[in-house]
XYZ file of C-alpha atoms in Angstrom:
681
model
C 141.244 56.036 -36.593
C 139.710 60.069 -37.716
C 136.291 60.316 -38.410
C 135.917 62.725 -42.008
C 135.076 65.588 -39.103
C 138.818 64.507 -37.417
C 140.256 65.108 -40.698
C 138.798 68.628 -42.330
C 139.338 69.960 -38.525
C 142.631 68.850 -38.364
C 144.046 70.377 -42.320
C 142.034 73.634 -40.827
C 144.052 73.731 -37.420
C 146.901 72.993 -39.770
C 145.925 76.049 -42.188
C 145.108 78.477 -39.528
C 146.192 80.996 -37.868
C 148.404 82.192 -40.482
C 151.592 82.507 -38.855
C 152.587 86.059 -37.685
C 155.842 85.694 -39.642
C 155.414 86.129 -44.712
C 153.963 83.480 -46.697
C 152.258 82.978 -49.189
C 149.142 84.958 -48.137
C 151.652 87.507 -47.944
C 150.906 87.129 -51.642
C 147.332 86.442 -52.407
C 146.666 88.860 -50.188
C 144.623 91.486 -52.494
C 145.699 89.144 -55.497
C 143.745 86.083 -55.560
C 145.915 83.024 -57.384
C 149.211 84.228 -58.691
C 150.197 84.140 -62.746
C 153.569 84.457 -64.359
C 157.239 83.175 -64.585
C 161.022 83.614 -65.287
C 161.533 87.099 -66.844
C 164.983 87.069 -68.476
C 165.087 91.412 -69.264
C 169.138 91.404 -69.645
C 168.526 89.071 -72.705
C 166.761 91.637 -74.632
C 166.859 95.114 -75.607
C 165.326 98.057 -73.549
C 162.614 98.624 -76.460
C 161.222 95.114 -75.971
C 161.209 95.497 -72.337
C 158.185 97.685 -72.785
C 156.161 95.375 -75.069
C 156.780 92.763 -72.452
C 154.940 94.364 -69.364
C 151.760 95.127 -72.414
C 151.612 92.018 -73.150
C 152.176 90.109 -69.597
C 149.125 92.671 -68.085
C 147.015 91.234 -71.152
C 147.779 87.913 -69.843
C 147.036 88.082 -66.336
C 150.106 87.561 -64.425
C 150.157 89.670 -61.404
C 154.275 87.777 -60.667
C 157.317 87.869 -62.300
C 160.623 86.535 -61.071
C 164.153 88.520 -61.889
C 167.432 88.207 -62.184
C 168.330 84.376 -62.070
C 171.544 84.439 -63.674
C 172.142 87.980 -63.693
C 175.514 87.613 -61.147
C 177.692 88.637 -64.598
C 175.256 91.411 -65.409
C 174.944 93.522 -62.007
C 178.233 91.997 -61.046
C 180.336 92.584 -64.868
C 184.112 92.573 -62.541
C 184.788 92.125 -59.210
C 183.211 94.732 -57.035
C 181.760 96.256 -60.066
C 178.242 97.223 -59.731
C 175.465 97.729 -61.874
C 172.060 97.690 -61.137
C 170.715 100.771 -63.297
C 169.375 98.175 -65.958
C 167.197 96.189 -62.594
C 166.161 99.587 -61.684
C 164.483 100.044 -64.598
C 163.082 96.768 -64.484
C 161.840 96.804 -61.502
C 160.512 100.225 -62.277
C 158.450 98.928 -65.137
C 157.063 95.879 -63.069
C 155.882 98.610 -60.238
C 153.855 100.747 -62.322
C 151.964 97.854 -64.293
C 151.482 96.871 -60.712
C 153.401 93.292 -61.254
C 154.588 91.885 -58.404
C 158.693 90.651 -58.681
C 159.843 87.553 -57.099
C 163.577 89.007 -57.374
C 166.149 86.187 -56.925
C 169.764 86.277 -55.386
C 171.720 85.399 -58.822
C 173.917 83.159 -56.693
C 173.412 79.831 -58.499
C 175.105 80.859 -61.613
C 178.514 82.623 -60.234
C 180.236 85.078 -63.568
C 183.580 83.911 -65.979
C 186.072 85.539 -63.823
C 185.080 84.185 -60.151
C 186.252 80.984 -61.822
C 189.127 82.463 -63.687
C 190.334 84.601 -60.566
C 189.603 81.697 -57.944
C 189.495 78.013 -59.206
C 188.972 76.611 -55.907
C 185.862 78.252 -56.202
C 185.678 75.743 -58.919
C 183.627 72.072 -57.989
C 185.809 68.557 -58.282
C 183.775 65.553 -59.413
C 184.440 61.942 -57.393
C 187.530 61.335 -60.072
C 189.256 64.402 -58.732
C 188.609 66.307 -61.617
C 187.723 70.060 -61.854
C 184.159 71.140 -63.817
C 184.666 74.220 -64.792
C 182.601 77.313 -66.015
C 181.105 77.738 -69.199
C 177.257 76.584 -68.338
C 175.624 76.679 -64.330
C 175.363 75.638 -61.491
C 179.787 75.783 -61.040
C 180.154 76.241 -57.937
C 181.632 74.473 -54.297
C 179.464 74.948 -51.698
C 182.071 74.805 -48.741
C 184.230 77.227 -50.651
C 184.779 80.287 -48.611
C 185.620 82.565 -51.264
C 182.488 81.520 -53.384
C 180.486 82.050 -49.767
C 182.257 85.825 -49.798
C 182.272 86.815 -52.606
C 178.033 85.314 -53.048
C 177.451 87.070 -49.348
C 178.450 90.691 -50.455
C 176.335 90.315 -54.068
C 173.071 90.024 -52.073
C 173.691 92.266 -49.274
C 174.213 94.874 -51.524
C 170.924 93.394 -53.650
C 168.786 93.627 -50.464
C 170.285 97.409 -49.976
C 169.137 98.501 -52.535
C 165.853 97.026 -53.351
C 164.612 96.959 -49.759
C 161.360 98.978 -49.687
C 161.067 98.438 -53.540
C 156.943 98.379 -54.315
C 157.386 96.131 -56.668
C 159.328 93.703 -54.516
C 157.058 91.070 -53.472
C 159.368 87.905 -52.958
C 162.803 87.031 -52.452
C 164.410 83.410 -54.927
C 167.545 81.943 -53.330
C 169.330 80.378 -55.630
C 168.411 77.880 -57.702
C 167.395 74.415 -58.023
C 170.247 74.179 -55.172
C 172.158 70.004 -55.478
C 175.934 70.870 -56.446
C 178.185 68.048 -54.830
C 181.704 69.320 -54.053
C 184.521 66.868 -53.311
C 187.123 68.751 -53.439
C 189.691 69.064 -50.508
C 187.633 72.728 -48.938
C 184.493 70.224 -49.303
C 186.617 66.995 -47.530
C 187.746 69.415 -44.394
C 184.405 70.906 -44.396
C 183.098 67.197 -44.093
C 185.312 67.194 -41.364
C 184.249 69.585 -39.398
C 180.717 68.440 -39.691
C 180.986 64.383 -38.571
C 183.115 66.229 -36.037
C 179.903 67.937 -35.115
C 177.983 64.551 -35.608
C 180.359 61.689 -33.934
C 182.215 64.295 -31.644
C 185.210 61.714 -31.614
C 186.705 59.544 -33.990
C 186.228 55.970 -31.342
C 182.408 57.109 -31.879
C 182.338 57.612 -35.686
C 184.411 54.563 -35.921
C 181.723 52.294 -34.682
C 179.226 54.508 -36.298
C 180.833 53.408 -40.068
C 181.551 50.350 -38.527
C 185.508 50.370 -39.893
C 186.956 46.967 -38.914
C 185.042 46.401 -42.193
C 187.769 46.299 -45.176
C 190.594 47.709 -42.672
C 188.798 51.517 -43.421
C 190.158 52.525 -39.782
C 190.620 56.576 -38.956
C 193.296 56.941 -36.926
C 193.229 60.663 -38.012
C 190.498 63.314 -38.652
C 193.082 64.137 -41.712
C 192.578 60.623 -42.914
C 188.820 60.974 -43.362
C 187.902 62.441 -47.195
C 184.995 63.278 -49.059
C 183.955 59.553 -51.140
C 185.866 59.875 -54.182
C 186.210 57.263 -57.027
C 187.122 54.035 -55.247
C 188.200 50.514 -57.122
C 185.219 48.893 -55.398
C 182.119 48.938 -53.152
C 181.966 52.815 -50.878
C 181.356 52.231 -47.322
C 177.287 52.277 -47.150
C 177.395 53.780 -44.003
C 180.195 57.134 -45.202
C 178.236 57.716 -48.150
C 175.016 58.507 -46.072
C 176.556 60.677 -43.792
C 177.621 62.333 -46.943
C 174.498 62.616 -48.322
C 173.367 64.008 -44.998
C 176.892 66.423 -45.575
C 175.876 67.679 -49.309
C 172.637 67.871 -47.953
C 173.141 70.428 -45.102
C 176.228 72.075 -46.937
C 173.758 73.405 -49.362
C 170.997 74.057 -46.818
C 173.685 76.147 -44.468
C 174.930 78.261 -47.911
C 171.008 78.884 -48.347
C 170.395 80.018 -44.593
C 173.027 82.612 -45.095
C 171.614 84.384 -48.207
C 168.470 84.193 -46.036
C 169.345 85.746 -43.173
C 170.794 88.590 -44.999
C 167.823 89.432 -46.878
C 165.417 88.761 -43.815
C 167.572 91.344 -41.464
C 166.888 93.924 -43.979
C 163.352 93.265 -45.186
C 161.838 91.080 -42.578
C 157.761 91.212 -44.199
C 159.088 90.060 -47.135
C 158.909 86.227 -47.634
C 161.571 84.148 -48.556
C 161.773 80.949 -51.252
C 163.864 78.462 -53.400
C 163.070 76.967 -55.925
C 162.576 72.633 -55.149
C 162.810 69.735 -57.424
C 160.043 67.622 -56.384
C 161.293 64.194 -55.800
C 165.258 64.633 -56.547
C 167.284 62.775 -54.565
C 170.462 64.314 -53.432
C 168.793 67.462 -51.204
C 166.858 66.386 -48.050
C 162.742 68.657 -48.730
C 162.385 67.638 -44.958
C 165.374 69.566 -43.490
C 164.603 72.450 -45.870
C 161.254 73.420 -45.793
C 161.009 74.966 -42.358
C 163.881 77.234 -42.811
C 161.864 79.439 -45.934
C 158.495 81.100 -45.899
C 157.057 79.794 -48.735
C 157.550 76.205 -50.565
C 157.967 76.465 -54.332
C 158.497 73.753 -57.113
C 159.684 72.885 -60.278
C 158.055 70.435 -62.021
C 157.828 69.288 -65.740
C 155.804 66.603 -66.515
C 157.277 64.443 -69.525
C 154.434 65.060 -72.689
C 154.888 61.117 -73.314
C 154.740 59.424 -70.274
C 151.556 58.029 -69.645
C 151.058 58.345 -65.947
C 152.703 61.372 -65.764
C 149.709 63.270 -63.964
C 149.169 60.662 -61.422
C 153.269 61.733 -61.086
C 152.808 65.067 -60.750
C 149.644 64.974 -58.332
C 152.138 62.823 -56.473
C 154.887 65.296 -56.539
C 151.920 68.640 -55.704
C 151.015 66.133 -52.584
C 154.604 65.841 -51.298
C 154.933 69.572 -51.525
C 151.481 70.250 -50.066
C 153.664 68.399 -47.067
C 156.548 70.542 -47.003
C 153.924 73.277 -46.894
C 153.103 71.445 -43.999
C 149.316 71.365 -45.513
C 149.113 75.687 -46.294
C 149.503 76.461 -49.652
C 152.346 76.444 -51.637
C 154.411 77.187 -55.219
C 153.938 76.182 -58.514
C 157.632 78.367 -59.486
C 158.351 76.943 -62.847
C 156.508 74.438 -65.153
C 156.235 74.697 -69.138
C 153.987 76.293 -71.600
C 154.446 73.057 -74.029
C 158.429 71.512 -74.785
C 161.682 71.144 -72.767
C 164.983 70.937 -74.532
C 166.557 68.957 -72.189
C 165.406 65.130 -72.883
C 166.450 64.002 -76.215
C 163.472 64.075 -77.715
C 160.554 66.690 -76.260
C 157.468 66.716 -77.987
C 155.075 69.599 -77.695
C 151.846 69.519 -74.774
C 148.564 68.922 -76.621
C 146.699 71.755 -76.914
C 144.511 72.356 -73.002
C 147.063 70.622 -71.261
C 148.719 73.727 -70.157
C 145.532 74.239 -68.530
C 145.104 71.408 -67.528
C 148.468 70.915 -65.802
C 148.250 74.233 -64.063
C 144.620 73.242 -62.660
C 145.832 70.258 -61.502
C 148.255 72.314 -59.196
C 145.581 74.789 -58.105
C 143.288 71.108 -56.677
C 146.352 70.184 -55.167
C 147.302 73.936 -52.884
C 149.922 75.659 -54.913
C 148.554 79.266 -54.808
C 150.526 79.992 -57.677
C 151.252 79.364 -60.998
C 154.733 80.176 -62.892
C 156.265 79.556 -66.132
C 160.087 79.435 -67.438
C 159.807 81.597 -69.210
C 157.690 84.862 -70.087
C 159.283 85.066 -73.394
C 161.376 82.676 -75.325
C 165.464 83.471 -75.509
C 167.022 83.414 -78.545
C 170.383 82.288 -77.472
C 172.120 79.825 -75.562
C 171.082 76.880 -73.789
C 167.269 76.963 -73.691
C 166.992 78.277 -77.658
C 164.347 75.301 -77.929
C 162.066 75.819 -74.185
C 158.827 76.854 -74.389
C 157.734 80.012 -73.316
C 154.564 82.079 -71.905
C 155.276 84.449 -74.991
C 156.922 82.734 -77.541
C 159.286 82.817 -80.419
C 156.297 83.334 -83.086
C 155.319 85.977 -81.304
C 151.789 86.640 -79.379
C 149.803 86.027 -82.495
C 149.886 82.333 -82.025
C 147.658 79.539 -80.504
C 149.573 79.012 -77.676
C 150.383 82.717 -76.601
C 146.192 82.902 -76.456
C 146.469 79.259 -74.016
C 148.116 81.824 -71.821
C 145.980 84.527 -72.156
C 142.723 82.534 -71.525
C 143.705 80.682 -68.224
C 145.610 84.058 -66.963
C 141.972 85.219 -66.738
C 140.273 82.580 -66.091
C 142.756 81.680 -62.211
C 140.580 85.501 -61.755
C 137.138 83.264 -60.798
C 139.168 80.942 -58.100
C 140.270 83.265 -56.321
C 138.442 81.925 -53.661
C 140.392 78.816 -53.953
C 143.208 80.868 -52.349
C 144.794 79.851 -48.807
C 142.073 76.481 -49.327
C 143.305 73.188 -47.284
C 142.861 69.853 -48.940
C 142.479 67.773 -46.413
C 143.342 64.242 -46.475
C 142.270 61.168 -43.849
C 145.050 59.292 -45.268
C 149.245 59.624 -45.572
C 151.894 58.085 -47.104
C 155.610 57.932 -45.400
C 158.915 59.404 -47.613
C 162.247 60.044 -45.889
C 164.542 61.710 -47.747
C 167.726 59.279 -45.650
C 165.918 56.282 -46.142
C 166.158 56.802 -49.943
C 169.823 57.458 -49.743
C 170.405 54.575 -47.716
C 168.339 52.276 -49.861
C 170.112 52.922 -52.891
C 173.475 52.426 -52.360
C 175.251 49.183 -53.603
C 175.362 45.790 -52.445
C 172.116 45.488 -52.039
C 170.042 42.343 -52.324
C 168.517 43.843 -55.650
C 168.997 47.319 -57.486
C 165.560 46.968 -59.185
C 163.879 48.018 -55.497
C 164.586 51.890 -55.184
C 162.560 53.703 -52.802
C 160.090 56.746 -55.740
C 158.763 53.045 -57.948
C 157.452 51.760 -54.700
C 156.359 55.341 -53.164
C 154.817 56.415 -56.442
C 153.550 51.901 -56.840
C 150.961 52.452 -53.567
C 150.482 55.659 -54.062
C 148.931 55.171 -57.980
C 145.299 53.295 -56.464
C 144.428 56.467 -54.395
C 145.193 58.453 -57.372
C 142.914 56.381 -59.301
C 139.872 55.823 -56.614
C 140.020 59.775 -55.660
C 141.281 59.752 -52.157
C 143.720 62.547 -50.732
C 146.546 62.116 -49.708
C 149.536 63.595 -47.055
C 153.028 63.271 -47.491
C 154.791 63.054 -44.511
C 157.733 62.328 -42.701
C 158.755 59.722 -39.948
C 158.569 61.756 -37.323
C 155.409 63.776 -38.635
C 152.079 63.032 -35.668
C 150.656 59.945 -37.783
C 147.658 60.448 -35.179
C 144.918 62.815 -37.435
C 145.040 60.238 -39.458
C 142.776 57.304 -40.585
C 145.335 54.876 -42.853
C 149.264 55.711 -42.896
C 151.253 53.648 -46.101
C 155.036 53.752 -45.316
C 156.133 51.950 -49.214
C 159.501 51.520 -47.378
C 161.218 52.127 -44.889
C 164.460 50.205 -45.369
C 166.149 52.635 -42.727
C 164.218 53.424 -39.925
C 165.349 54.741 -36.273
C 163.707 53.851 -33.107
C 161.408 56.195 -32.174
C 159.753 56.065 -35.353
C 159.308 52.538 -35.312
C 157.615 52.950 -32.194
C 155.904 56.403 -32.991
C 154.537 53.398 -36.234
C 154.004 50.813 -33.709
C 151.870 53.292 -30.802
C 149.771 54.317 -33.983
C 148.655 50.831 -34.678
C 147.806 50.500 -31.056
C 145.456 53.527 -31.056
C 143.587 52.990 -33.673
C 144.845 53.439 -37.010
C 145.633 50.875 -40.331
C 149.241 51.156 -41.259
C 150.719 49.409 -44.857
C 153.950 48.279 -44.936
C 155.961 47.443 -48.177
C 158.730 44.863 -48.047
C 162.508 45.198 -47.760
C 161.421 48.152 -44.502
C 162.953 47.779 -40.420
C 166.026 46.062 -42.293
C 169.062 49.072 -40.815
C 169.048 51.585 -37.797
C 170.261 55.645 -38.905
C 174.027 54.278 -39.369
C 173.462 52.296 -42.218
C 173.840 48.935 -40.164
C 171.828 45.494 -39.971
C 169.427 45.416 -37.451
C 170.158 40.831 -36.197
C 167.489 38.900 -36.348
C 164.159 38.183 -37.821
C 163.163 41.545 -39.973
C 161.707 43.986 -39.731
C 162.888 43.390 -36.593
C 161.042 47.177 -34.844
C 158.022 46.448 -36.718
C 158.193 42.718 -36.226
C 155.412 42.960 -33.391
C 153.154 45.561 -35.147
C 153.116 43.575 -37.810
C 152.795 39.696 -36.266
C 155.228 38.667 -38.705
C 158.809 38.046 -40.047
C 161.300 37.224 -42.545
C 164.451 34.580 -42.178
C 165.554 35.576 -45.811
C 165.474 38.359 -49.040
C 164.656 36.756 -52.385
C 164.563 38.957 -55.319
C 162.875 37.797 -57.828
C 164.318 37.032 -61.704
C 160.366 36.668 -63.524
C 156.874 36.716 -62.286
C 155.736 35.517 -59.396
C 152.423 33.916 -58.697
C 150.599 35.107 -56.001
C 146.837 34.571 -54.788
C 144.233 35.885 -52.397
C 143.381 33.769 -49.461
C 139.605 34.138 -51.856
C 141.134 32.159 -54.688
C 141.412 35.204 -56.929
C 145.215 35.297 -58.634
C 147.404 38.170 -58.610
C 151.178 39.073 -60.052
C 153.722 40.007 -58.490
C 157.569 41.589 -59.571
C 161.126 41.691 -58.244
C 160.855 40.793 -54.696
C 160.096 38.715 -52.258
C 160.530 37.103 -49.052
C 160.587 33.624 -46.737
C 158.097 35.474 -44.604
C 155.609 33.843 -40.316
C 152.886 34.717 -39.206
C 153.096 35.643 -35.056
C 150.065 36.318 -35.479
C 148.922 38.222 -38.379
C 146.090 36.424 -41.347
C 147.298 35.296 -44.026
C 145.456 37.665 -46.659
C 147.462 36.334 -49.983
C 150.368 33.930 -50.559
C 152.835 32.980 -52.981
C 152.090 30.349 -55.866
C 155.177 28.380 -53.952
C 154.065 29.035 -50.804
C 154.507 31.541 -47.354
C 152.513 34.287 -47.336
C 152.872 37.240 -49.726
C 150.484 39.361 -47.698
C 149.516 39.876 -43.760
C 147.055 41.678 -42.077
C 147.818 41.641 -38.156
C 145.211 42.827 -34.839
C 147.011 44.831 -33.145
C 145.558 47.292 -29.923
C 142.717 48.794 -31.617
C 144.222 49.110 -35.593
C 145.102 46.655 -38.077
C 148.530 46.805 -39.833
C 149.547 44.616 -42.932
C 152.630 43.639 -43.789
C 153.654 42.688 -48.036
C 156.750 40.906 -48.753
C 156.803 41.771 -52.167
C 155.828 43.773 -55.371
C 152.237 43.409 -56.215
C 150.973 44.419 -59.815
C 149.113 47.544 -59.865
C 145.934 45.481 -60.219
C 146.830 43.549 -56.897
C 147.947 46.652 -55.173
C 144.439 48.746 -55.972
C 142.844 45.487 -54.513
C 144.918 46.289 -51.404
C 144.259 49.567 -51.145
C 140.898 49.063 -51.633
C 140.769 46.458 -48.732
C 142.761 48.489 -46.274
C 140.556 52.021 -46.853
C 137.983 49.986 -45.906
C 139.685 48.670 -42.970
C 140.037 52.727 -42.237
C 136.611 53.298 -43.203
C 137.490 56.089 -45.613
C 135.872 56.493 -49.281
C 136.840 58.580 -52.324
C 135.516 62.332 -52.999
C 133.597 60.250 -55.637
C 132.065 56.696 -55.499
C 133.135 55.022 -59.140
C 135.124 57.676 -60.570
C 135.705 56.729 -64.550
C 139.271 56.278 -65.512
C 141.294 58.342 -66.232
C 139.745 61.394 -64.180
C 140.509 62.532 -61.653
C 138.622 64.496 -58.734
C 140.298 66.226 -54.914
C 138.348 68.258 -52.481
C 140.295 72.505 -51.919
C 138.495 73.753 -49.570
C 134.754 73.185 -49.932
C 135.518 73.243 -53.698
C 135.733 69.564 -55.973
C 137.743 69.385 -58.608
C 137.248 67.011 -61.553
C 140.120 66.827 -64.116
C 139.887 64.407 -66.929
C 142.948 63.227 -67.770
C 141.696 60.844 -70.377
C 141.579 60.838 -73.908
C 137.630 60.070 -73.963
C 134.672 62.263 -72.593
C 133.363 60.853 -69.423
C 129.883 61.351 -67.117
C 130.712 61.529 -63.487
C 127.996 61.461 -60.994
C 127.323 64.034 -58.937
C 126.327 63.556 -55.075
C 124.691 67.355 -54.992
C 123.847 70.359 -56.909
C 127.106 72.195 -58.346
C 128.702 75.426 -59.598
C 130.896 75.469 -62.274
C 133.696 79.027 -60.899
C 136.070 78.260 -64.686
C 132.242 78.502 -66.627
C 129.411 79.858 -64.674
C 127.373 76.902 -65.327
C 125.277 74.786 -62.934
C 125.842 71.234 -62.874
C 122.904 68.840 -60.792
C 123.112 64.607 -60.699
C 126.007 64.431 -63.619
C 129.200 66.026 -65.419
C 130.524 65.411 -69.022
C 133.603 66.556 -69.695
C 135.465 65.936 -72.102
C 139.389 64.694 -72.464
C 141.478 67.719 -71.251
C 138.249 69.117 -69.965
C 138.274 71.010 -65.573
C 135.776 71.501 -63.594
C 136.022 73.118 -60.475
C 132.846 72.700 -58.641
C 131.124 74.557 -55.724
C 127.365 74.558 -54.147
C 125.375 76.707 -55.286
C 124.762 79.336 -52.018
C 121.192 79.824 -50.299
C 119.034 82.319 -51.370
């Protein structure tokens, strides 16, 4: 098992030295933490731009994203370019010493593209073409779209290569488009040929003897469009893989154009957290900076923990290095059915939570609230009511205080616990025709994550292919789909001294989504010391009890499991193991054959942490207080509604206020402290 020193060393090893390629360090050097947001000057007359720049400087803004939705403004007609307005915007930013994250505006083609080339418009699974008049109206596999987009990106790169304001390239926006047109079907067939080589191999991989689905010609294969019944799950799994890869291919094409012209300028695109259509593990290594758009729901009492999980995922995608919070909201959004505003102070709390979990940049959508269009009622750094407002005053105050955290930029967030999450598993687990549609990947992930967050235990999100040797505890909430290679790696981790926790309905299918025969979870049976024969979804609460006699409730799911060397730690009231623990080699493996309630998952986390010798950064955290260490700074964030006292292990200075704390710290609701040990005299 990894010691605390080993965990810190592993984090440092992940971080240093910085790669020779550009990255977050390129942006933060000389600037400290980044602060800003989307800026859409094309929506405003030019006399407003000077006011914007003046207010940005007063707010401490040092990075703005420009041009995300400006294709029609730059190219009002096919082949015609208007860069003059954008020249003036970048020149203004350069004069104000505000860096520009310049976007390729290819996420939202102008109406002329769909009008002249309707084949570039996407088609849904029922065969209906989706039209222009909104955004994202393109087919990722359309050669015409690709040609027109790359022509624009080529000219954009040529125009602004070397411009002093250009600090970052922002490719597209929130990739996730799916299309079922004939061009997409053609591209899907090409992808399948590369994957399988011949039809015999494909037919075997898809199990096409079921329901007479055998393919005798490549031309017979189409996208999984709307059908009378359940679509082949193996075909669906490959379709999802293809859709993610097709979008990635377009990102790469734009990125390569930009990199050829500006090799020293980092490149990113904005992810969307736990977004199902795109496999971010396969994307993250293709960009220089991992960035994310995240919009917590002010009405959700668990929003702080969900945000922490998302931030930890971004840090995992960045392989431990800093990442950029590209979009968040200052207050209410416009796209939920009901959009309450954020309470005063929550803007700051959520922003600093991201810093605590590895973000070196904090940006918002958007700088100035739009007067027209679909996002008229989305909040902004500068609201409709103008700068003399509570909200803008809060933005300015937060921008100023971020300068006090400049030393945090580039620092790691060491973690001794890893949690495995996988997009292909997510896709496969949630196909139709399974024992219960109430079992889903993200709920299980969050359920297992929550007790670690509550205990102040940092967690790295990792893919199944990750090197697990530096972790003391690895949690697998669900791996319904698992390869032989990954199963062997997990088993070897335990035998080498690691502690493993595996959730229910894991190890069930292979990479083709074919069920593994025999007792489940077949590839993990030996390391878990247990196996099952029947899945038993539950209609109501499930009564269970620990071996100590304490009862707890579970829900949704049970399994008929037998111990094969494992110790039964909890059993169902009706009989049979519910939670098992097995010593394997030098390590310990836990298996959970149900979905315990939160308190029981907390008890499970406590026991697994004890096995691994891992503790939170502070003992006995008050309810609602988040504690996370980044580098030498301990962040404490009070998400609760009560003022609390937090015991401290040593004297410290709050970098945000300059005040000293010794022995104990009082935190009011929504307060944040960034505590550093005083420098020796």
